[in-house]
Every structure is written in C-alpha cells, then in structure tokens.
Amino acid sequence: MYVPTKCSLARPRIPDRSRILSKASRVIVTRAETLKPLPPTDDLVFGRHSTDHMMVASFHPKTGWSAPEIKPYGPLSLDPACSCFQYCTSVFEGMKAFAGPDGKPRLFRPNRNMERMTRSAARVALPAFNSDALLELIRLLVMIDSRWVPQAPGCSLYIRPTLIGTRPSLGVAPSDEAMLYVILSPTGPYFRTGSKPVRLLAVGEQVRSWPGGTAGYKLGINYPACFSPQREAAKKGYQQVLWLLGDGTGDSMGMKVTEAGSMNFFVVVKREDEEGVDVITPPLDGTILPGVTRESCITLLRSHSPVSPLHSLDPHTAIRVFETPFTLGDMYKWSSEDRLLEAFGAGTAAVISGVGVVGLDGHPDIEIPEYEGALGPVGKALYDRITDIQEGKVEFGDWSYPCA
Amino acid sequence: MYVPTKCSLARPRIPDRSRILSKASRVIVTRAETLKPLPPTDDLVFGRHSTDHMMVASFHPKTGWSAPEIKPYGPLSLDPACSCFQYCTSVFEGMKAFAGPDGKPRLFRPNRNMERMTRSAARVALPAFNSDALLELIRLLVMIDSRWVPQAPGCSLYIRPTLIGTRPSLGVAPSDEAMLYVILSPTGPYFRTGSKPVRLLAVGEQVRSWPGGTAGYKLGINYPACFSPQREAAKKGYQQVLWLLGDGTGDSMGMKVTEAGSMNFFVVVKREDEEGVDVITPPLDGTILPGVTRESCITLLRSHSPVSPLHSLDPHTAIRVFETPFTLGDMYKWSSEDRLLEAFGAGTAAVISGVGVVGLDGHPDIEIPEYEGALGPVGKALYDRITDIQEGKVEFGDWSYPCA
C-alpha cells in the first residue's frame, strides 16, 4: 500500500488547460511504501539502477498538462500505436545531482539543460512545457530520493528528464499528446583505478549528423544509427566511434570531425610559432550537440590566466580556444609533427574522457601521448575543476545549484 | 473473461534460444471476449481505429524469442528507461490487407516488407527475427480479425508490424531486449469524391536525409524531424513538404529532390526530341526509402508496351523510366518549357497521390497541369493497376498473396 500525500509548490495553481506544465501546478506525491536497498558503490554502473520514485505528467490537447505526480518508480502503460513507438517523438536530458560538502544534493547548471530541452521539444513538434516548473519538480524528486545521491567522491545521481509523444494514432503527424517524466539512477565514478584512455575508430561511411539535421538538439533519434557502427568498431578493438561528416562517398581525410561516441570532442595542439597550446573543438553548426560540459570547458579555458580557474595547470600556460572545424587529415598532420598533445571527449556522463588512439580503416592509428590516469594536463585540469564545482568544493558563478 | 486457446503453426517447435523468432513457434491465441463494433466506412480515417487483436513477442538475450501471442488489443507496459523511449530503437513496416473478389483477405508483396524490416532491424542493432515466421503470424492475425478487412472498394486493413528496443537501462548501447508486435487499423480510400492534388512546399533548410544516414531503412527516427517543417508548410497553405538535399546553406535550386512528405516522388516529363514521356524518380542512394509502391510503379512502367500492364494508358505511349537524381531547378526548367506533365507521390498509404503545386519561399509556385480526379494519365494508370492487383482483380506475378 502506498501512502498518498498532497503537497503544493509555492505558487497558486494555474488551470491545466494552460498548455504549459505550470510552475505552480499542484504536485501529487505518493511515496513508495517499501524502499529499495541501496546498491554498493562499486556496483554503480551507469544507468543500471533506478531509484524509488519518478515524476510523471501528461499532456492532452483538450485539457493541457495534468497535475504532475511523484510516485513509486514503475512501468508506463501506453497504447502500441503511440507516436513515441512509431515515429520516435522523444526528447531527453542528462543531468546529475552531487553531494555537496554539507552532504546535500546540488545540480550543475540545470538551466542550460532546461533551455535545451525546450528547444529540442519544439524541433520535434512536441507540446511546450514550463521549464522552471520542471526544474522545481526535479529538485523535489531529488530531495525525496536524496538517500540515493552517493556521498563517495566522483559519484552522483544521474537525472533523466524525458518527453515522449503519446498520440495513439498511426497517422504521420505531430504528437499532440505527450508524457513528461523524470527518472533517476545512481552512478559511480566514470574513471576507476587503472582507467585507460579510449580507442576511437573514425567512421565516415555511416554519418551521424549533417547540416540542417537534428544533431544540435538532444533527441533520442540521434542515437540508434550509431549502435551498429559502434559494434563494428568494438569488433576491431576500438571502444567508440569518432564521427566524421562527409557525403558518405568521399575521402575520409577531408571529412570534418564531429563527435566522439556521444560526447563532444576536443584536441590540444602545440602551437607552431610560439609557446602554448591551442584547444580546438568543432563549432555549433547544427552537426554537434551544444553540450553543457563542452560549454563549461570552453568557459574555463577562456578564463585561464595567472588568476586561473584551472588550478592544476601552470597559470602561465598560454591557452587559446577555437570553436572551428577540423578534419581527420588535420589530426594526422598534427600527429606526424608531434603537435597533437591531447584528445578528449566531454559530456555529462564521463565529464572528460581521455582518448589514446584514433584509428581509420586502412591507415595507421594516430597515437596520442599517454598520461598517468588517462588524462593529459589540459583534460585533467578541466576534469578536476568541473568536478570540484559540481561537488560544491569551489564556487564558479552560478554553476552549482543547491536542491534545497 | 478471455478464452485462451493454444494453436501451433505447421512445423515442429524450435527452442526459444535460437535468437530468431521461430517460424515454428507455438503461437498462443487469446481471443477477445467482446468484439468492438465496426466503424462506418466513412469514418475510416487512416490509423485512427484499432482492431480487436494484436500480436506480441518478446526477445531476451538469455532466452531468445518468447512464444508469440495473439491477444486482445491493449496497452504495452514498459520500464521508463527502455531503449525505445530514450534512444529511439524502433523499426516498423506499413502493409495492407485487401478483400479479394471472394471476400477473403490478401496481402500485397508482403515479402518485400519482411526483407526491408530485417535490414532495418540490423541497421539499428535490434535482435534478428525470422521474417517467414512473422509473415505467418501476420496472416494468422489478419484471419482472426478478418471481419475488419473492409469490403468497400479502395478500403483496406492497414497492418503495422513494429519492433522496439526494450533494454531497461540508460547506458548508450544497442538494445539486446526487444518487443515485436503487429497492430491493425481499417482504412478508407485515400481519394474520396472531390479529392484534389496536394500542394508541396520545397524545403532545403531542414534536411530529412543524408548519404550515409538512415533514410534507406524504415525506421521511426526518419520521421519526427519532419513534423515541425510540415507544420510551417501548412501555415503557408501547403499540405506536405518536398524534401531537398543540399548542405543546408546553398541555393535551393541546385538541391536534389528526395521525398514528398513520407512518400517517394515521381515526375512525368515530356521528351524534348521525340514523342513520349520520361518518368523520373530519385535513385536508391540511401537518401530515400526503397518503397514497395515505388518499386511496383517502376516495374509496371518498364513493362508498359503494346501488351500493356497499364490498361488505362494508350498501349503505344512511349514511356522511359529513369532512377536518377534531379534538382528543384530542373523542375522549374521543365515547368517553364511546359514539359512537366505530372508529379505524384507513391507509398503504401495513398498508393499514388497527385501533386498540383510545388512552392518555394521567395519564388513563384510551380503549377502542374490539373486532371480530373487529381491524377494525370500516368499516375492514374499506376493507381488503377496497382489497386486492381491488390484487390485480386488482376494477377501480376506473385504480387497478390492470399492470407488463407
């Protein structure tokens, strides 16, 4: 038996027909009678465990958003003709809650995720929602499940807001019905003792994204075309794919580099003319995700100076940051000149993930210098500083956001 | 109360661990106790009504495919972390059952759909299945729901086989769990009295498909990026989008034409040098769906001769068929020379859908000649012949396939 409780967020209720998930909606909280045992920290594989509760709200064109519910985690019951099954109307976000120095949960730049989710929903013509209200519901859900926020360093509670189209009809049309839900999953440190840099296989025959496509949005549709090439890469001894953008027929060397697996991609290149390094990442031209970790890296790197936010780097290291296209051929050239110092992926799940090798069928591997702990000095400085901010050990503007 | 029945398909059972949906699996049939009233023929809007039963089978990596079940139509219960919600692992097919002259249901070239579904599942790394077994299950389901096959001319029972990934984990990885299901929906004639040719708006800023992408497969992910441009087109007075393939930045006139809405696209162009017409459609280069109706049109057109399969066309009409790229600029040129005689979409839902206008922002509309009943002579001959074959009035090779 569940114990239903009614609690109301701060502001007065707005009618459900408002066509937005009202910030002020009354949330119905039904607590799970029996709580699950917490998994041991060593068992916190990404995305495997669910917590005790979830948040769910539904949209119908005639009645608008339902009152959101926080209730025991459990299955969704949906008509098999629903838009999300047939026409993949699905938007999601990836965020994390971290235990602060006081043990209380805090979020990292959640407004960036809310803004992106709003844009993503519009791109696939799903109903609009009030992202401030969603963020309040996320905070409430995290507080209700706060015992699931791991206290161990490098661990966090992963947060997955999801919006799916639920129009139960096979007609090829926008989904005017939707379900918005949030689920949580405790996750361990991405880097464990003895972690190694990843090996990437560059792929240009299958294409993940293109100009005018949807890669600039966080949509479920950007992922499934990657699974089969990723499997092929694994068979060849590479963990992930480095996605190239060409026309599917041309020379791989001239193709632009876009993303690594499902992370944004950075290279650190020694300057030709003078001391210092250039950190280069592809631009936001619609063919890559505007990642929150990517943006955070760029901001921290651009702030690097003798009064440095990247404390583990020599404050006098001269760093220039470029958001500019580069090709696989450029990477081969930099490597042959011994100027390719580091390569890493950046994303919410791993924060920063060091790359050791980039391969291409029929060509020798690009070998990137090896570093203790799998990250070079720039990647390590970014990882340390971002996780310090996430865990509330260091303040940086409004990036860290207490849940309560 | 439901009445469960066990019935076995012809051949002996193969163990469930075979990793394919066994052709010989025992199917468990549970009939609905109460049957729904049949909707009136005039109310048969595409995809709106579901029939009494559905087919469902599940795949788990440890146990393989479950015994398939035919049971009352009803909701699916799925973990909110399932791959299909998060990473859009979704494959489907569109087929139809038609009442033959004897009143019994028949399918149209179902093997083409089964082959394509097999290829599509592999592209998104979903578990393989035995497509012969799936086709037998579809036949059985259609026979069980045969009272839903409309007898009125131009009506049919739409069949939607669907394969979704059900791995309940947020890790970005192929779904090693899956659900295969088939649902049915009675559908009226696409063309009703007074039907008009559609108005298309050419769009090159948002791009539906790209070489090396997934448009050559029948995947749910190919659809949701189209909804928002389609809405914009509707606001401007166009019913569907004519999708162009460019680099998202260039001149629309030089962009290739790919699909119209979710149909393959054909133009009929008067020859410059001599009598006769060229029927031109984009080639199967991975940027368009290899449609069954498209292929059927090409086959019928190529067979056109004094011993004609296109009975309503003058048998001496000289028709050449080209699967070759053409641009929006080509269409403007043909139109200005009064050589653009017809344009139409081809697909399972509408069979052949006449196009009256192609517009482009900032340019005058291309006006295509008007014809009685919205189809020109080539489109009409194809529509008539294909529907005659579908309804069993004319035999053409093995295209028509009795269900029982």
mmCIF file of C-alpha atoms in Angstrom, chain A residues 44-159:
data_model
loop_
_atom_site.group_PDB
_atom_site.id
_atom_site.type_symbol
_atom_site.label_atom_id
_atom_site.label_comp_id
_atom_site.label_asym_id
_atom_site.label_seq_id
_atom_site.Cartn_x
_atom_site.Cartn_y
_atom_site.Cartn_z
ATOM 1 C CA LEU A 44 27.029 1.734 -9.675
ATOM 2 C CA VAL A 45 27.251 1.035 -13.391
ATOM 3 C CA PHE A 46 25.828 3.938 -15.397
ATOM 4 C CA GLY A 47 22.075 3.724 -15.864
ATOM 5 C CA ARG A 48 21.541 0.273 -14.363
ATOM 6 C CA HIS A 49 19.720 1.085 -11.123
ATOM 7 C CA SER A 50 16.509 3.033 -10.708
ATOM 8 C CA THR A 51 15.574 4.854 -7.503
ATOM 9 C CA ASP A 52 12.347 4.607 -5.504
ATOM 10 C CA HIS A 53 10.374 7.361 -7.226
ATOM 11 C CA MET A 54 9.727 9.031 -10.569
ATOM 12 C CA MET A 55 7.914 12.165 -11.720
ATOM 13 C CA VAL A 56 5.213 11.920 -14.391
ATOM 14 C CA ALA A 57 2.901 14.479 -16.036
ATOM 15 C CA SER A 58 0.725 14.058 -19.137
ATOM 16 C CA PHE A 59 -0.431 16.455 -21.805
ATOM 17 C CA HIS A 60 -3.685 16.271 -23.744
ATOM 18 C CA PRO A 61 -4.659 18.976 -26.243
ATOM 19 C CA LYS A 62 -8.095 19.377 -24.650
ATOM 20 C CA THR A 63 -7.026 19.524 -21.015
ATOM 21 C CA GLY A 64 -3.400 20.720 -21.156
ATOM 22 C CA TRP A 65 -0.878 19.411 -18.642
ATOM 23 C CA SER A 66 -2.122 17.164 -15.880
ATOM 24 C CA ALA A 67 -1.057 17.844 -12.309
ATOM 25 C CA PRO A 68 2.430 16.344 -12.047
ATOM 26 C CA GLU A 69 2.809 13.251 -9.890
ATOM 27 C CA ILE A 70 5.794 11.979 -7.978
ATOM 28 C CA LYS A 71 5.126 8.308 -7.396
ATOM 29 C CA PRO A 72 6.865 4.960 -6.993
ATOM 30 C CA TYR A 73 9.106 4.040 -9.938
ATOM 31 C CA GLY A 74 7.207 1.703 -12.211
ATOM 32 C CA PRO A 75 6.282 0.831 -15.780
ATOM 33 C CA LEU A 76 4.488 3.117 -18.217
ATOM 34 C CA SER A 77 1.301 1.818 -19.826
ATOM 35 C CA LEU A 78 0.978 3.040 -23.411
ATOM 36 C CA ASP A 79 -1.092 2.287 -26.492
ATOM 37 C CA PRO A 80 1.032 0.352 -29.039
ATOM 38 C CA ALA A 81 0.120 2.939 -31.719
ATOM 39 C CA CYS A 82 1.701 5.768 -29.668
ATOM 40 C CA SER A 83 3.801 8.264 -31.572
ATOM 41 C CA CYS A 84 6.930 7.532 -29.487
ATOM 42 C CA PHE A 85 6.954 3.872 -30.620
ATOM 43 C CA GLN A 86 6.102 4.578 -34.245
ATOM 44 C CA TYR A 87 7.596 7.983 -35.039
ATOM 45 C CA CYS A 88 10.221 8.362 -32.295
ATOM 46 C CA THR A 89 8.953 11.584 -30.783
ATOM 47 C CA SER A 90 11.383 11.569 -27.870
ATOM 48 C CA VAL A 91 13.390 14.299 -26.171
ATOM 49 C CA PHE A 92 15.616 13.804 -23.162
ATOM 50 C CA GLU A 93 18.210 15.472 -20.978
ATOM 51 C CA GLY A 94 21.145 14.244 -18.936
ATOM 52 C CA MET A 95 21.931 15.973 -15.643
ATOM 53 C CA LYS A 96 23.470 14.984 -12.336
ATOM 54 C CA ALA A 97 22.949 15.688 -8.639
ATOM 55 C CA PHE A 98 26.104 15.700 -6.488
ATOM 56 C CA ALA A 99 26.506 15.567 -2.742
ATOM 57 C CA GLY A 100 27.877 18.940 -1.591
ATOM 58 C CA PRO A 101 30.295 19.404 1.308
ATOM 59 C CA ASP A 102 27.240 19.556 3.604
ATOM 60 C CA GLY A 103 26.012 16.244 2.170
ATOM 61 C CA LYS A 104 23.045 17.948 0.483
ATOM 62 C CA PRO A 105 22.292 17.447 -3.228
ATOM 63 C CA ARG A 106 23.239 20.109 -5.742
ATOM 64 C CA LEU A 107 22.764 20.349 -9.505
ATOM 65 C CA PHE A 108 25.201 21.608 -12.147
ATOM 66 C CA ARG A 109 23.965 24.377 -14.470
ATOM 67 C CA PRO A 110 20.459 22.870 -14.700
ATOM 68 C CA ASN A 111 19.081 25.905 -16.525
ATOM 69 C CA ARG A 112 21.217 25.020 -19.534
ATOM 70 C CA ASN A 113 19.532 21.602 -19.712
ATOM 71 C CA MET A 114 16.075 23.128 -19.296
ATOM 72 C CA GLU A 115 16.710 25.616 -22.111
ATOM 73 C CA ARG A 116 17.988 22.896 -24.408
ATOM 74 C CA MET A 117 15.060 20.586 -23.611
ATOM 75 C CA THR A 118 12.638 23.389 -24.515
ATOM 76 C CA ARG A 119 14.378 23.873 -27.879
ATOM 77 C CA SER A 120 14.515 20.115 -28.511
ATOM 78 C CA ALA A 121 10.786 19.676 -27.837
ATOM 79 C CA ALA A 122 9.956 22.414 -30.354
ATOM 80 C CA ARG A 123 12.175 20.784 -33.012
ATOM 81 C CA VAL A 124 10.073 17.602 -32.974
ATOM 82 C CA ALA A 125 6.792 19.498 -32.515
ATOM 83 C CA LEU A 126 6.079 18.127 -29.025
ATOM 84 C CA PRO A 127 3.966 20.211 -26.609
ATOM 85 C CA ALA A 128 5.700 23.086 -24.808
ATOM 86 C CA PHE A 129 6.146 22.945 -21.038
ATOM 87 C CA ASN A 130 7.248 25.377 -18.347
ATOM 88 C CA SER A 131 10.892 24.533 -17.779
ATOM 89 C CA ASP A 132 11.023 26.443 -14.471
ATOM 90 C CA ALA A 133 8.263 24.186 -13.191
ATOM 91 C CA LEU A 134 10.101 21.130 -14.478
ATOM 92 C CA LEU A 135 13.253 22.202 -12.657
ATOM 93 C CA GLU A 136 11.304 22.636 -9.421
ATOM 94 C CA LEU A 137 9.849 19.154 -9.855
ATOM 95 C CA ILE A 138 13.334 17.742 -10.467
ATOM 96 C CA ARG A 139 14.568 19.398 -7.265
ATOM 97 C CA LEU A 140 11.636 17.969 -5.340
ATOM 98 C CA LEU A 141 12.161 14.493 -6.779
ATOM 99 C CA VAL A 142 15.883 14.573 -5.961
ATOM 100 C CA MET A 143 15.116 15.650 -2.397
ATOM 101 C CA ILE A 144 12.552 12.866 -1.989
ATOM 102 C CA ASP A 145 15.129 10.353 -3.282
ATOM 103 C CA SER A 146 18.099 12.155 -1.677
ATOM 104 C CA ARG A 147 19.322 8.986 0.069
ATOM 105 C CA TRP A 148 20.227 7.809 -3.476
ATOM 106 C CA VAL A 149 22.711 10.674 -4.042
ATOM 107 C CA PRO A 150 26.022 8.866 -3.497
ATOM 108 C CA GLN A 151 28.343 10.541 -0.993
ATOM 109 C CA ALA A 152 31.530 8.929 -2.362
ATOM 110 C CA PRO A 153 33.796 11.215 -4.417
ATOM 111 C CA GLY A 154 33.231 11.053 -8.161
ATOM 112 C CA CYS A 155 29.763 9.506 -7.706
ATOM 113 C CA SER A 156 26.479 11.202 -8.488
ATOM 114 C CA LEU A 157 22.770 10.710 -9.053
ATOM 115 C CA TYR A 158 22.088 10.813 -12.779
ATOM 116 C CA ILE A 159 18.835 12.587 -13.718
#
